[in-house]
Coordinates of C-alpha atoms and ligand atoms in Angstrom, one line a residue:
M11 CA 0.1 0.2 0.0
P12 CA 1.5 3.2 -0.8
D13 CA 2.2 5.7 2.2
Q14 CA -0.6 8.2 2.1
T15 CA -2.1 10.3 5.0
R16 CA -5.7 9.9 5.6
P17 CA -8.1 10.2 8.4
L18 CA -7.5 7.2 10.6
G19 CA -11.1 5.9 10.0
A20 CA -10.2 5.7 6.3
Q21 CA -7.1 4.1 7.2
I22 CA -8.7 1.4 8.9
S23 CA -10.8 0.2 6.2
H24 CA -8.2 0.1 3.9
M25 CA -5.9 -1.9 6.3
L26 CA -8.8 -4.5 6.8
K27 CA -8.9 -4.8 2.9
D28 CA -5.3 -5.1 2.7
R29 CA -5.6 -7.9 5.3
G30 CA -8.3 -9.8 2.9
V31 CA -11.5 -8.5 4.4
E32 CA -14.0 -8.2 1.5
V33 CA -17.4 -7.4 3.2
I34 CA -18.3 -5.4 6.5
F35 CA -21.4 -5.6 8.1
G36 CA -22.6 -2.7 10.3
I37 CA -24.6 0.4 10.7
P38 CA -23.1 3.8 10.4
G39 CA -23.9 6.9 12.7
V40 CA -22.0 10.5 13.1
H41 CA -19.8 8.9 15.6
N42 CA -18.3 6.1 13.2
Q43 CA -18.8 7.7 9.9
E44 CA -15.1 8.1 9.3
M45 CA -14.7 4.6 9.2
Y46 CA -17.2 4.6 6.3
R47 CA -15.0 7.2 4.4
G48 CA -12.7 4.6 3.3
I49 CA -14.9 1.8 2.6
E50 CA -15.6 2.2 -1.1
E51 CA -12.6 3.8 -2.0
A52 CA -10.8 0.5 -0.4
G53 CA -13.1 -1.7 -2.5
I54 CA -15.1 -3.3 0.5
T55 CA -18.5 -4.1 0.2
H56 CA -20.7 -2.8 3.2
V57 CA -23.7 -4.7 4.4
L58 CA -26.5 -2.2 6.1
A59 CA -28.0 -4.4 8.6
R60 CA -31.5 -3.2 10.3
H61 CA -30.1 -3.9 13.8
E62 CA -26.6 -4.3 15.3
Q63 CA -27.6 -7.5 16.4
G64 CA -28.6 -8.6 12.8
A65 CA -25.0 -7.2 11.8
G66 CA -23.3 -9.1 14.4
F67 CA -25.0 -12.4 13.4
M68 CA -24.5 -11.7 9.6
A69 CA -20.7 -11.3 10.4
D70 CA -21.0 -14.6 12.4
G71 CA -22.7 -16.6 9.5
Y72 CA -20.1 -15.1 7.1
A73 CA -17.3 -16.2 9.1
R74 CA -18.9 -19.8 9.8
A75 CA -19.4 -20.2 6.0
S76 CA -16.3 -18.6 4.7
G77 CA -13.8 -19.7 7.5
R78 CA -12.6 -16.0 7.4
P79 CA -13.1 -13.2 10.1
G80 CA -16.4 -11.7 10.2
V81 CA -15.9 -7.5 10.5
A82 CA -18.5 -5.4 11.8
Y83 CA -18.6 -1.6 12.3
V84 CA -20.9 0.1 15.0
I85 CA -21.5 3.3 16.9
T86 CA -20.7 4.1 20.3
G87 CA -23.1 3.2 23.4
P88 CA -26.1 1.5 21.9
G89 CA -24.4 0.2 18.6
L90 CA -22.0 -1.5 20.7
C91 CA -24.5 -2.6 23.1
N92 CA -26.8 -4.1 20.6
I93 CA -24.1 -6.3 19.0
M94 CA -22.9 -7.6 22.4
T95 CA -25.5 -10.6 22.1
P96 CA -23.8 -11.9 18.9
M97 CA -20.4 -11.2 20.4
G98 CA -21.6 -13.6 23.3
Q99 CA -22.6 -16.0 20.6
A100 CA -19.5 -15.8 18.8
Y101 CA -17.3 -16.3 22.1
S102 CA -19.3 -19.4 23.1
D103 CA -19.1 -21.0 19.6
S104 CA -15.4 -20.1 18.8
V105 CA -16.2 -17.8 16.0
P106 CA -13.6 -15.3 14.6
L107 CA -15.5 -12.0 14.8
L108 CA -14.0 -8.5 15.1
V109 CA -16.2 -5.7 16.1
L110 CA -14.7 -2.0 15.4
S111 CA -16.5 0.6 17.2
S112 CA -16.1 4.5 18.1
C113 CA -15.9 5.5 21.6
L114 CA -16.5 9.0 23.0
D115 CA -13.1 11.1 23.6
E116 CA -13.5 11.6 27.0
V117 CA -16.0 10.1 29.6
A118 CA -15.2 10.7 33.2
A119 CA -15.5 14.5 33.5
R120 CA -18.3 15.0 30.7
R121 CA -21.8 13.7 31.5
G122 CA -24.8 13.5 28.9
Q123 CA -23.0 13.2 25.8
L124 CA -24.5 11.7 22.7
H125 CA -24.3 7.6 23.0
Q126 CA -22.7 8.0 26.2
M127 CA -22.4 5.0 28.6
R128 CA -20.2 4.5 31.6
D129 CA -17.7 2.0 30.4
Q130 CA -18.5 0.6 26.9
R131 CA -15.0 -1.0 26.5
A132 CA -15.5 -2.9 29.9
A133 CA -18.9 -4.0 29.1
A134 CA -18.0 -5.5 25.5
A135 CA -15.3 -7.5 27.6
T136 CA -17.5 -9.4 29.3
V137 CA -18.7 -11.2 25.8
C138 CA -15.7 -11.4 23.9
D139 CA -12.0 -12.5 24.3
W140 CA -10.9 -9.0 24.5
S141 CA -12.0 -5.4 24.4
E142 CA -9.3 -2.7 23.8
E143 CA -9.2 1.1 23.1
A144 CA -6.7 2.4 20.6
R145 CA -5.3 5.8 21.6
S146 CA -3.2 6.2 18.8
P147 CA -3.0 5.0 15.0
E148 CA -0.3 2.9 15.7
A149 CA -2.1 1.2 18.4
A150 CA -5.2 0.7 16.2
Y151 CA -2.9 -0.8 13.5
G152 CA -1.3 -3.1 16.2
L153 CA -4.6 -4.1 17.9
I154 CA -6.0 -4.9 14.4
D155 CA -3.1 -7.4 13.5
R156 CA -3.2 -8.8 17.0
A157 CA -6.8 -10.0 16.3
F158 CA -5.9 -11.3 12.8
T159 CA -2.8 -13.0 14.2
E160 CA -4.8 -14.7 17.2
F161 CA -7.7 -15.8 14.8
D162 CA -5.0 -17.9 13.0
V163 CA -3.0 -19.3 16.1
A164 CA -5.5 -19.5 18.9
R165 CA -9.2 -20.9 19.5
A166 CA -11.2 -18.2 17.4
R167 CA -13.0 -16.0 19.4
P168 CA -14.4 -12.4 19.2
K169 CA -12.4 -9.2 19.6
H170 CA -13.6 -5.6 20.1
I171 CA -11.4 -2.4 19.1
Q172 CA -12.8 0.8 20.0
V173 CA -11.3 4.3 18.6
P174 CA -12.1 7.7 20.1
I175 CA -14.2 9.9 17.5
A176 CA -11.6 12.7 17.3
L177 CA -8.8 9.9 16.6
L178 CA -10.8 8.5 13.8
E179 CA -11.1 12.0 12.3
G180 CA -7.6 12.9 12.8
P181 CA -4.9 12.2 10.1
A182 CA -2.9 9.0 10.0
A183 CA -0.1 7.6 8.0
S184 CA -0.7 4.4 6.4
P185 CA -0.9 1.4 8.1
P186 CA 2.4 -1.1 8.2
P187 CA 2.1 -4.1 5.8
P188 CA 0.5 -7.3 7.2
P189 CA 2.9 -9.3 9.5
P190 CA 4.1 -12.8 8.6
Q191 CA 1.9 -15.7 8.6
A192 CA 1.9 -17.1 12.1
W193 CA 1.2 -20.8 13.0
P194 CA -0.6 -22.5 16.0
A195 CA 1.1 -24.4 18.9
T196 CA 2.0 -27.9 17.6
F197 CA 2.5 -31.4 19.1
S198 CA 6.0 -33.1 19.8
P199 CA 6.9 -36.3 18.2
S200 CA 6.5 -38.0 21.6
D201 CA 3.0 -36.9 21.8
L202 CA 2.3 -38.5 18.5
E203 CA 4.1 -41.7 19.4
G204 CA 2.3 -42.0 22.6
V205 CA -1.0 -41.9 21.0
V206 CA 0.1 -44.4 18.3
A207 CA 1.1 -46.9 21.3
L208 CA -2.1 -46.2 23.2
L209 CA -4.1 -47.0 19.7
E210 CA -2.1 -50.2 19.4
K211 CA -3.2 -51.6 22.5
A212 CA -6.7 -50.4 22.8
R213 CA -9.4 -53.0 21.7
R214 CA -12.2 -50.5 21.9
P215 CA -10.8 -47.1 20.9
L216 CA -13.5 -44.2 20.6
F217 CA -13.1 -40.7 19.0
V218 CA -15.2 -37.9 19.8
F219 CA -14.7 -35.2 17.0
G220 CA -15.9 -31.5 17.7
G221 CA -16.3 -28.6 15.8
G222 CA -12.4 -27.9 16.1
A223 CA -12.0 -30.8 13.9
A224 CA -14.2 -29.9 11.2
H225 CA -11.9 -28.7 8.6
A226 CA -10.1 -32.3 9.0
A227 CA -12.7 -34.6 7.9
A228 CA -10.7 -36.5 5.4
A229 CA -7.7 -37.1 8.0
A230 CA -10.0 -37.8 10.6
R231 CA -11.6 -40.6 8.3
R232 CA -8.4 -42.0 7.6
V233 CA -7.6 -42.2 11.3
L234 CA -10.8 -44.1 11.9
R235 CA -10.0 -46.7 8.9
A236 CA -6.4 -47.0 10.4
S237 CA -7.4 -47.6 13.7
G238 CA -10.5 -49.5 13.6
A239 CA -12.0 -47.0 16.1
A240 CA -15.4 -46.2 16.7
S241 CA -16.7 -42.6 16.7
M242 CA -19.0 -40.0 17.8
T243 CA -19.4 -36.3 16.8
T244 CA -20.7 -33.3 18.8
Y245 CA -23.4 -31.5 16.9
A246 CA -20.8 -29.2 15.6
G247 CA -18.5 -31.9 14.4
R248 CA -21.4 -33.7 12.3
G249 CA -20.0 -34.6 8.9
I250 CA -16.3 -35.1 10.2
V251 CA -17.1 -39.0 10.0
A252 CA -18.8 -40.5 7.0
P253 CA -22.6 -41.1 8.0
D254 CA -22.5 -44.6 6.8
D255 CA -19.3 -45.6 8.9
P256 CA -20.4 -48.8 10.3
L257 CA -18.6 -47.8 13.6
Y258 CA -20.1 -44.2 13.8
F259 CA -22.3 -43.7 16.8
G260 CA -23.6 -40.3 15.3
A261 CA -24.2 -37.2 17.2
G262 CA -26.2 -38.6 20.1
M263 CA -23.9 -37.2 22.9
A264 CA -26.8 -35.9 24.5
R265 CA -28.7 -39.0 25.0
P266 CA -29.1 -40.1 28.6
D267 CA -27.5 -43.2 28.4
N268 CA -24.5 -41.8 26.1
A269 CA -22.0 -42.0 28.9
E270 CA -22.7 -45.9 29.2
T271 CA -21.4 -46.2 25.5
V272 CA -18.7 -44.0 26.3
A273 CA -17.6 -46.2 29.3
E274 CA -17.4 -49.3 27.1
A275 CA -14.6 -47.6 25.3
D276 CA -10.8 -48.5 26.9
L277 CA -9.6 -45.4 25.1
V278 CA -11.2 -42.1 24.3
L279 CA -9.8 -39.6 22.0
A280 CA -11.6 -36.1 22.1
V281 CA -10.3 -33.9 19.2
G282 CA -11.4 -30.4 18.8
T283 CA -14.3 -30.5 21.3
E284 CA -14.7 -28.6 24.7
L285 CA -17.1 -31.3 25.7
A286 CA -19.2 -28.4 27.3
E287 CA -22.5 -28.7 28.8
V288 CA -24.2 -27.8 25.4
D289 CA -22.1 -30.7 23.9
I290 CA -23.0 -33.7 26.2
W291 CA -25.5 -32.3 28.2
R292 CA -23.9 -33.9 31.5
P293 CA -21.1 -32.6 33.6
F294 CA -18.6 -35.7 32.9
L295 CA -18.0 -37.6 29.9
G296 CA -18.0 -40.8 31.5
H297 CA -14.9 -42.5 30.1
G298 CA -13.4 -45.2 32.5
G299 CA -9.7 -45.5 30.6
P300 CA -7.4 -42.9 29.4
L301 CA -8.7 -39.8 27.9
V302 CA -6.2 -38.2 25.0
R303 CA -7.4 -34.5 24.4
V304 CA -6.2 -32.8 21.3
D305 CA -7.1 -28.8 21.5
L306 CA -5.6 -25.5 20.7
D307 CA -6.8 -24.1 24.0
P308 CA -4.9 -24.9 27.1
E309 CA -7.9 -24.2 29.1
V310 CA -9.8 -26.9 27.6
L311 CA -6.8 -29.3 28.1
A312 CA -6.9 -28.5 31.9
D313 CA -10.5 -28.8 32.4
H314 CA -12.6 -31.0 34.7
Q315 CA -12.9 -34.1 32.3
R316 CA -9.3 -34.7 33.7
A317 CA -7.5 -35.6 30.3
S318 CA -4.8 -38.3 30.8
H319 CA -3.0 -37.3 27.7
P320 CA -3.4 -33.5 27.1
I321 CA -2.0 -32.5 23.6
Q322 CA -1.8 -28.8 22.4
A323 CA -2.2 -29.0 18.9
E324 CA -4.3 -27.8 15.9
A325 CA -6.7 -30.7 15.4
G326 CA -6.2 -30.9 11.5
A327 CA -2.1 -31.0 11.7
F328 CA -2.4 -33.7 14.7
L329 CA -4.8 -35.9 12.6
I330 CA -2.9 -36.1 9.5
A331 CA 0.1 -36.9 11.3
L332 CA -1.6 -39.6 13.3
A333 CA -3.1 -40.9 9.9
E334 CA 0.5 -41.2 8.4
A335 CA 1.7 -43.0 11.3
L336 CA -1.0 -45.4 11.7
E337 CA -1.0 -46.3 7.9
A338 CA 3.0 -46.6 8.1
G339 CA 2.5 -49.2 11.1
E340 CA 1.1 -52.6 11.7
R341 CA -2.6 -53.2 10.9
P342 CA -4.5 -52.9 14.1
A343 CA -5.8 -56.0 16.0
E344 CA -9.6 -56.8 15.2
S345 CA -11.6 -54.1 16.8
A346 CA -13.9 -55.3 19.4
W347 CA -16.7 -52.7 18.6
L348 CA -19.5 -54.6 16.6
P349 CA -21.3 -52.7 14.0
V350 CA -24.6 -54.4 14.4
K351 CA -24.4 -53.1 18.0
V352 CA -23.4 -49.6 16.7
R353 CA -26.6 -49.4 14.4
E354 CA -28.8 -50.7 17.1
V355 CA -27.6 -47.8 19.4
R356 CA -27.9 -45.3 16.7
Q357 CA -31.5 -46.6 15.9
R358 CA -32.5 -46.5 19.5
W359 CA -31.2 -43.0 19.9
R360 CA -33.2 -41.7 17.0
A361 CA -36.2 -43.4 18.0
E362 CA -36.0 -41.4 21.7
T363 CA -35.4 -38.2 19.9
D364 CA -38.5 -38.7 17.7
A365 CA -40.2 -39.6 21.0
E366 CA -39.4 -36.7 22.9
R367 CA -40.4 -34.2 20.4
P368 CA -42.7 -36.0 18.1
G369 CA -43.6 -34.7 14.5
I370 CA -40.5 -33.3 13.6
V371 CA -38.3 -36.2 12.2
P372 CA -40.7 -37.0 9.3
V373 CA -40.2 -33.3 8.3
C374 CA -36.5 -33.3 8.5
D375 CA -36.2 -36.5 6.4
A376 CA -38.4 -35.2 3.9
L377 CA -36.4 -31.8 3.8
R378 CA -33.2 -33.6 3.6
A379 CA -34.1 -35.4 0.7
V380 CA -34.6 -32.3 -1.3
L381 CA -31.6 -30.1 -0.2
P382 CA -28.3 -30.1 -2.4
P383 CA -25.4 -31.7 -0.5
E384 CA -23.5 -28.3 -0.5
T385 CA -26.4 -26.5 1.4
M386 CA -25.1 -24.4 4.4
I387 CA -27.8 -24.6 7.3
Y388 CA -28.4 -22.1 9.9
S389 CA -30.9 -23.1 12.6
D390 CA -32.3 -21.3 15.4
M391 CA -33.4 -22.0 19.0
T392 CA -36.7 -23.8 18.0
Q393 CA -37.5 -27.6 18.5
F394 CA -37.0 -28.3 14.9
A395 CA -33.4 -27.8 15.2
Y396 CA -33.1 -29.4 18.7
V397 CA -34.4 -32.9 16.8
A398 CA -32.6 -32.2 13.5
K399 CA -29.2 -32.0 15.3
E400 CA -29.4 -35.3 16.7
V401 CA -31.1 -37.2 13.6
W402 CA -29.8 -35.2 10.6
D403 CA -26.6 -36.8 9.3
M404 CA -24.2 -34.5 7.5
A405 CA -22.3 -35.8 4.5
A406 CA -19.7 -32.9 5.1
P407 CA -18.8 -30.9 8.2
R408 CA -19.3 -27.2 8.5
H409 CA -22.8 -27.2 6.8
W410 CA -25.0 -26.9 9.9
H411 CA -24.5 -23.7 12.1
H412 CA -26.8 -23.1 15.4
P413 CA -26.3 -20.9 18.1
F414 CA -24.7 -23.6 20.2
G415 CA -23.3 -22.1 23.3
F416 CA -25.0 -18.9 24.2
G417 CA -28.2 -20.2 22.7
T418 CA -29.6 -17.1 21.2
L419 CA -33.2 -16.6 19.6
G420 CA -32.9 -14.8 16.3
Y421 CA -29.7 -16.1 15.3
A422 CA -30.8 -18.2 12.1
T423 CA -32.1 -15.3 9.6
P424 CA -29.1 -12.7 9.9
A425 CA -26.8 -15.6 10.1
A426 CA -28.0 -17.3 7.2
I427 CA -28.0 -14.0 5.5
G428 CA -24.3 -13.7 6.2
G429 CA -23.6 -17.2 4.9
A430 CA -25.4 -16.5 1.6
I431 CA -23.3 -13.5 1.0
A432 CA -20.1 -15.5 1.6
R433 CA -21.0 -18.2 -1.0
P434 CA -22.7 -16.3 -3.9
G435 CA -25.0 -18.6 -5.7
A436 CA -24.7 -21.5 -3.3
P437 CA -27.8 -22.7 -1.6
T438 CA -28.1 -21.7 2.0
L439 CA -31.4 -22.3 4.1
A440 CA -32.5 -21.0 7.5
I441 CA -34.6 -22.6 9.9
I442 CA -36.3 -20.8 12.7
G443 CA -39.4 -21.1 15.2
D444 CA -42.5 -18.9 15.1
Y445 CA -41.2 -17.0 18.1
G446 CA -37.6 -16.9 17.5
F447 CA -38.3 -15.3 14.0
H448 CA -39.6 -11.9 15.9
Y449 CA -36.0 -11.3 17.1
T450 CA -34.4 -10.3 14.0
M451 CA -37.3 -10.5 11.2
Q452 CA -36.5 -7.1 10.0
E453 CA -33.3 -8.3 8.3
L454 CA -35.5 -9.9 5.7
G455 CA -35.2 -6.6 4.3
V456 CA -31.6 -7.1 3.7
A457 CA -32.1 -10.3 2.0
V458 CA -34.6 -8.8 -0.4
E459 CA -32.3 -5.6 -1.2
L460 CA -29.5 -8.1 -2.0
G461 CA -31.6 -10.5 -3.7
L462 CA -30.6 -13.5 -1.9
S463 CA -32.5 -16.9 -3.0
L464 CA -32.7 -17.8 0.7
P465 CA -35.5 -20.2 1.7
I466 CA -36.5 -19.5 5.4
L467 CA -38.3 -22.4 7.0
L468 CA -40.4 -20.9 9.8
W469 CA -41.6 -23.7 12.2
D470 CA -44.6 -22.4 13.5
N471 CA -46.0 -24.5 16.3
G472 CA -48.0 -21.4 17.6
K473 CA -46.1 -21.0 20.6
L474 CA -42.8 -21.0 22.6
K475 CA -43.2 -24.8 22.5
E476 CA -39.9 -25.7 24.2
I477 CA -40.7 -23.6 27.1
E478 CA -44.0 -24.6 27.5
D479 CA -42.9 -28.3 27.4
S480 CA -40.2 -27.4 30.1
M481 CA -42.6 -25.7 32.3
V482 CA -45.0 -28.7 32.1
R483 CA -41.9 -31.0 32.9
G484 CA -41.3 -28.8 35.9
Q485 CA -45.2 -28.9 36.9
I486 CA -45.4 -25.1 36.4
A487 CA -49.0 -24.2 34.8
P488 CA -47.6 -23.0 31.5
N489 CA -47.7 -19.4 31.2
A490 CA -46.2 -16.7 29.1
V491 CA -45.8 -19.0 26.2
V492 CA -48.1 -17.8 23.8
A493 CA -47.7 -14.8 21.4
R494 CA -49.9 -13.7 19.1
N495 CA -48.5 -14.3 15.5
P496 CA -48.5 -11.9 12.6
D497 CA -49.7 -13.5 8.9
F498 CA -46.3 -14.4 8.5
V499 CA -46.9 -14.9 4.5
A500 CA -48.2 -11.4 4.2
L501 CA -45.3 -9.9 6.2
A502 CA -42.7 -11.6 4.2
E503 CA -44.7 -9.9 1.2
A504 CA -44.9 -6.5 2.8
F505 CA -40.9 -6.7 3.1
G506 CA -40.7 -7.6 -0.8
A507 CA -40.1 -11.2 -0.1
R508 CA -42.0 -14.3 -1.2
G509 CA -44.0 -16.3 1.1
C510 CA -45.9 -19.4 1.0
R511 CA -47.6 -22.0 3.2
P512 CA -47.3 -25.6 2.0
G513 CA -49.9 -28.0 2.9
S514 CA -47.9 -31.1 2.5
L515 CA -44.5 -32.6 2.6
A516 CA -44.5 -32.9 -0.9
E517 CA -45.5 -29.1 -1.2
M518 CA -42.8 -28.1 1.2
K519 CA -40.1 -29.7 -0.8
A520 CA -41.2 -28.1 -4.2
A521 CA -41.4 -24.8 -2.3
V522 CA -37.9 -25.5 -0.9
Q523 CA -36.6 -26.0 -4.4
K524 CA -38.2 -23.2 -6.1
A525 CA -37.0 -20.8 -3.2
F526 CA -33.2 -21.8 -4.1
T527 CA -33.8 -20.1 -7.6
A528 CA -36.0 -17.1 -6.6
P529 CA -34.6 -13.7 -7.2
G530 CA -34.9 -12.9 -3.5
P531 CA -35.8 -14.8 0.0
T532 CA -38.9 -16.8 0.6
L533 CA -40.4 -17.3 3.9
I534 CA -41.7 -21.0 4.0
H535 CA -44.4 -21.0 6.9
L536 CA -44.6 -24.5 8.0
T537 CA -46.9 -25.7 10.8
P538 CA -47.3 -29.4 12.1
E539 CA -50.4 -29.8 9.7
V540 CA -47.9 -30.2 6.8
L541 CA -47.9 -33.8 7.9
G542 CA -51.4 -34.2 7.1
Ligands
TPP609 C1 -32.6 -14.1 23.3 C2 -33.2 -15.2 24.0 N1 -34.2 -15.3 25.2 C3 -35.0 -16.3 25.6 C4 -34.5 -17.4 25.1 C5 -35.2 -18.6 26.0 N2 -36.0 -19.6 25.1 C6 -35.6 -20.6 24.3 S1 -36.5 -21.4 23.3 C7 -37.6 -20.2 23.5 C8 -38.9 -20.2 22.8 C9 -38.7 -20.4 21.4 O1 -39.9 -20.5 20.7 P1 -39.9 -20.7 18.9 O2 -39.2 -19.8 18.3 O3 -41.4 -20.5 18.7 O4 -39.6 -22.3 19.1 P2 -40.1 -23.7 19.6 O5 -39.7 -23.9 20.9 O6 -41.6 -23.5 19.8 O7 -39.9 -24.5 18.6 C10 -37.2 -19.4 24.6 C11 -38.1 -18.1 24.8 C12 -33.2 -17.8 24.3 N3 -33.1 -18.5 24.1 N4 -32.9 -16.6 23.8
MG610 MG1 -42.7 -22.1 18.5

């Protein structure tokens, strides 16, 4: 980039473009408008959300679909507060999200300024990896490069950088060139030899793959073949293992008796998974023998699951090396896992899931049959997704995104918009409940504006059904669980989108197929009556 003095706000946009940023999601205001000065000049596309929460989820969906950081621009105070929920979501789900905001030049001695809050930097720090204020152009550039380097070498987590308004407006020299590529921590040869030796001895080895291994499906499958190990995946790890692998137990980690199956293994290897509450829905995994954990994050390696063999490494690099080592070694002894037993367990777990929330599995099966395999799915906090996460096999990983950790309603619509922007022309689908849709429905306007061929499957059971079911289980007389819904089809049409209400599964399939080629989003209003 030739040296050129510009206002710092403009320099930041140029710097981001230079670091590979193509799209920024955000909302401008008088405080951060200097960040917008350079956007078009730098050749960055800006997507104007209808609420900063939408901008944050779009950036998240973009990051999950593209594997590149999602970037958002917001204003001081309310803009930052509004994007804190997506930041919390990105934190819990390890998504690389970079939020840049303006901030007041001075807070302590002057009250009553526009967009003032007491300590916005500290507020944002509660939902991200770090939140820092740049007090010079050099500091802003340094923080941006630190964020990108950390996205490459550590567990991806959101970062927030704020820049005082006067600094954004003031002249700044050009940013430095990008720093050299940095690489994550890696394992030692003895770590690898140790795991190979454990696998050679084990009769019933079991791999648990999480989202952190999702980019390494090919290596994971080689490891399974060469070791004769059985496997499970977390919801985020679906697709790492081929669905028809005879020793794949599926994504049933939350099944009540899953721990008993884990206990049958004489060696468990958890790769790229936090084994968090939202992964296993119990405090302890339940392993009886050694537990190998491979993760980038030392916090995971030292957690209460008490790994006997903690290995700090990037999952993909480790799996490739392990596959090579196993393939070069002796063929493993016959595995003691029985395919027939594995199939039986999987079928039982599927039947349990169906019985818990009846009427959804058949809709999932019909929908799955009609989706191109490369479809990127974004789901919300609805019963439809809770069932699908367990019974819907994925042929490839990283194609189903859900607000797992933070569990935020309203995620799916804007995240799917971000995902569709990341993969122009490729199929993307949103699945959302009738109540959750209300949180971010205004982002439909963005999908219309951009002409995104996005089917939004709205699962309308007429209530906050998951909460009603939970109250009934807790012997609470259900209350506050029914909200008056609008005419969803008319609402979609008011936004300039399409809407339809299929009366059968066949009509639903046709509607989804049509939506993939429509010149804008289609809201597919689905009620349980679709089953006839
Ligand atoms: C921001 C936020 N507020 C509240 C909740 C709690 N919550 C979880 S599911 C749910 C009801 C969702 O209803 P709907 O979208 O219709 O899905 P359903 O359970 O009926 O399938 C609520 C209120 C939440 N997850 N996120
Ligand atoms: Mg509902």
